[in-house]
Tab-separated table of C-alpha atoms in Angstrom:
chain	number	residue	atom	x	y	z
A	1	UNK	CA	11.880	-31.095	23.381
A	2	UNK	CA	10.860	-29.547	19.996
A	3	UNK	CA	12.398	-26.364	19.430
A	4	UNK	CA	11.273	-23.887	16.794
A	5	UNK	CA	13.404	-21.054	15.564
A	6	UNK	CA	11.682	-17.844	13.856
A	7	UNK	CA	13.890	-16.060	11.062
A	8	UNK	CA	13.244	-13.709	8.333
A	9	UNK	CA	12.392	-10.487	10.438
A	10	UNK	CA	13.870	-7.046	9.984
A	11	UNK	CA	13.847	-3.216	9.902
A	12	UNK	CA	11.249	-2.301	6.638
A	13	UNK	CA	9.145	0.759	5.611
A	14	UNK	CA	5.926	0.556	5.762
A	15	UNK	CA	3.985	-0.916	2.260
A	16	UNK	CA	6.914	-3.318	1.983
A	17	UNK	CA	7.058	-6.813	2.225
A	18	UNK	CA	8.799	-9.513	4.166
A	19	UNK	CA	8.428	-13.496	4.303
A	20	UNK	CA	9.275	-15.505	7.944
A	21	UNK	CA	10.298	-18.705	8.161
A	22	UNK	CA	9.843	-21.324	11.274
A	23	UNK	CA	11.906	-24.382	11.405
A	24	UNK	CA	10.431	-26.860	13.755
A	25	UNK	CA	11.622	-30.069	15.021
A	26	UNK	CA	7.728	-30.840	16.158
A	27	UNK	CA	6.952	-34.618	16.301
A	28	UNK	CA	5.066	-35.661	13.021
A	29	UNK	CA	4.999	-32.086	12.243
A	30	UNK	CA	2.714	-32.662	9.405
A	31	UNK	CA	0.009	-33.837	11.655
A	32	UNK	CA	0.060	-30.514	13.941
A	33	UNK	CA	-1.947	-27.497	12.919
A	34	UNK	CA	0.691	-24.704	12.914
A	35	UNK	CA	0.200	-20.905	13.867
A	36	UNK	CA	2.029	-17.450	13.981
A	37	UNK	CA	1.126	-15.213	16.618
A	38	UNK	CA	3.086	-11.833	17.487
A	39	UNK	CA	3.221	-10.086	20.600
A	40	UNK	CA	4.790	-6.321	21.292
A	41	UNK	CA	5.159	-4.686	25.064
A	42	UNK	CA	1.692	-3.128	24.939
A	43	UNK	CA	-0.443	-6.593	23.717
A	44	UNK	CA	-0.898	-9.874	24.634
A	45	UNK	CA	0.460	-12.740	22.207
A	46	UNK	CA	-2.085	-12.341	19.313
A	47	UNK	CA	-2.720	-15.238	16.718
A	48	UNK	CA	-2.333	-13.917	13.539
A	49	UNK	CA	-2.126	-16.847	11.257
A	50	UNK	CA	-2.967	-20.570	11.683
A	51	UNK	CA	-2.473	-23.249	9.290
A	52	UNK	CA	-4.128	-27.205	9.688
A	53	UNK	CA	-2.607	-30.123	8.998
A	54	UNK	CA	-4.576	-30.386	5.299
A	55	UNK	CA	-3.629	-26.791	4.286
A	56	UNK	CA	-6.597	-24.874	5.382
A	57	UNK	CA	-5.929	-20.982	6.688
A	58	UNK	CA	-7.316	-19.296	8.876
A	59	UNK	CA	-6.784	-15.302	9.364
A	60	UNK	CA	-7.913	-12.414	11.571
A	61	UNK	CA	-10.371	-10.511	9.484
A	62	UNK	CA	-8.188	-7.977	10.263
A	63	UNK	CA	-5.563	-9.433	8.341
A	64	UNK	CA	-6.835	-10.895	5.691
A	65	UNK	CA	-5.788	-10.197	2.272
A	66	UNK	CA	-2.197	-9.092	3.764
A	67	UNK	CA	-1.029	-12.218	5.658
A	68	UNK	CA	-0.477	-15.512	3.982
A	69	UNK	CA	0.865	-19.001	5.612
A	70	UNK	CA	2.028	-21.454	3.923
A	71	UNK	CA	4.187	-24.877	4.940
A	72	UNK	CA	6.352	-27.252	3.763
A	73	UNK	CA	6.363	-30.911	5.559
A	74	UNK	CA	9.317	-32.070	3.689
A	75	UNK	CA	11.306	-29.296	5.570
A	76	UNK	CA	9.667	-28.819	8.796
A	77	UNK	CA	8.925	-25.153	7.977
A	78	UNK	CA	6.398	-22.800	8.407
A	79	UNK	CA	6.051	-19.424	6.498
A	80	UNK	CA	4.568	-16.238	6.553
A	81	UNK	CA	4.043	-14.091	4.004
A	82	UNK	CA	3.632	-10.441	5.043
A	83	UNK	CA	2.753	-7.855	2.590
A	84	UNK	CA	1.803	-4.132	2.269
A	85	UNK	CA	3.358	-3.943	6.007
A	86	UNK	CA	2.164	-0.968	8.630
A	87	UNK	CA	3.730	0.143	11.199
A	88	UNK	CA	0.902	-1.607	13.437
A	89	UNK	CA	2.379	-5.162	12.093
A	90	UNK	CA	5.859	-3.784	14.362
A	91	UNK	CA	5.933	-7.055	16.755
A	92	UNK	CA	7.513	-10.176	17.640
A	93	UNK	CA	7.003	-13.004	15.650
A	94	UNK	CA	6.654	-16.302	17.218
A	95	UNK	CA	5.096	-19.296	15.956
A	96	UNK	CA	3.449	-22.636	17.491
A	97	UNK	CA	1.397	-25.714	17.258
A	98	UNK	CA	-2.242	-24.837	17.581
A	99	UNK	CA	-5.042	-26.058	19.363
A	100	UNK	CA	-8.562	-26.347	17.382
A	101	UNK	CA	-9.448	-23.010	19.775
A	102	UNK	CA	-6.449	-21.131	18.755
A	103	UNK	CA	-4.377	-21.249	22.029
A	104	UNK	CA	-0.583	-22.186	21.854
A	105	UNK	CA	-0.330	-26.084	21.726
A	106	UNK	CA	3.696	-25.927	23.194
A	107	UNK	CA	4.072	-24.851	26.153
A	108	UNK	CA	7.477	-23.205	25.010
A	109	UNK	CA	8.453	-20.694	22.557
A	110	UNK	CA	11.343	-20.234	20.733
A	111	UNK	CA	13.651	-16.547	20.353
A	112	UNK	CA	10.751	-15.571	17.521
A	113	UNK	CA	11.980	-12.864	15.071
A	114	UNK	CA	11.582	-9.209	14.989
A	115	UNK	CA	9.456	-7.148	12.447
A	116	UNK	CA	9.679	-3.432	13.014
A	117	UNK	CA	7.863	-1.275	10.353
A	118	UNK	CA	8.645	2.484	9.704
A	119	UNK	CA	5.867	4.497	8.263
């Protein structure tokens, strides 16, 4: 079973910046399209990033301009760079594989990592 395992989340006010980090153990991760999605009591899971296999993003227009994934094959990682943070980014932060309609392609997740933002 691949497991994934969200770090990098924590307590920051809001404008600030933080950067997560997923390490995977996916099967020939580099062929998956990877995602972040984020979830709090009140929402459903949300994609909020998405990443192919060739490097091509793909954001919320919402989100645009703010959010930034990146990954590393070598390492098995996916990031996400978070920047000028609100208090509406306040979530957990999971990520995934991907499917080409933006649903989770696991049908696990791992402990995903909080973001809390203070304005």
């Amino acid at each position: 079973q691949a497991q994934l395992a969200e770090s990098g989340g924590g307590l920051v006010q809001a404008g600030e910046s933080l950067r997560l980090s997923c390490v995977t153990r996916v099967p020939h991760f580099r062929l998956n399209a990877m995602a972040w999605y984020r979830q709090t009591p009140e929402k459903q899971r949300e994609l909020v990033a998405r990443i192919s296999s060739d490097g091509t993003t793909n954001y919320p227009d919402s989100l645009k301009g703010r959010f930034t994934i990146s990954r590393d094959n070598a390492k098995n990682t996916v990031y996400l760079q978070m920047n000028s943070l609100k208090s509406e980014d306040t979530a957990v932060y999971y990520c995934n594989t991907v499917t080409s309609h933006g649903l989770p392609g696991l049908p696990y997740w791992g402990k995903g990592t909080l973001v809390t933002v203070s304005s």
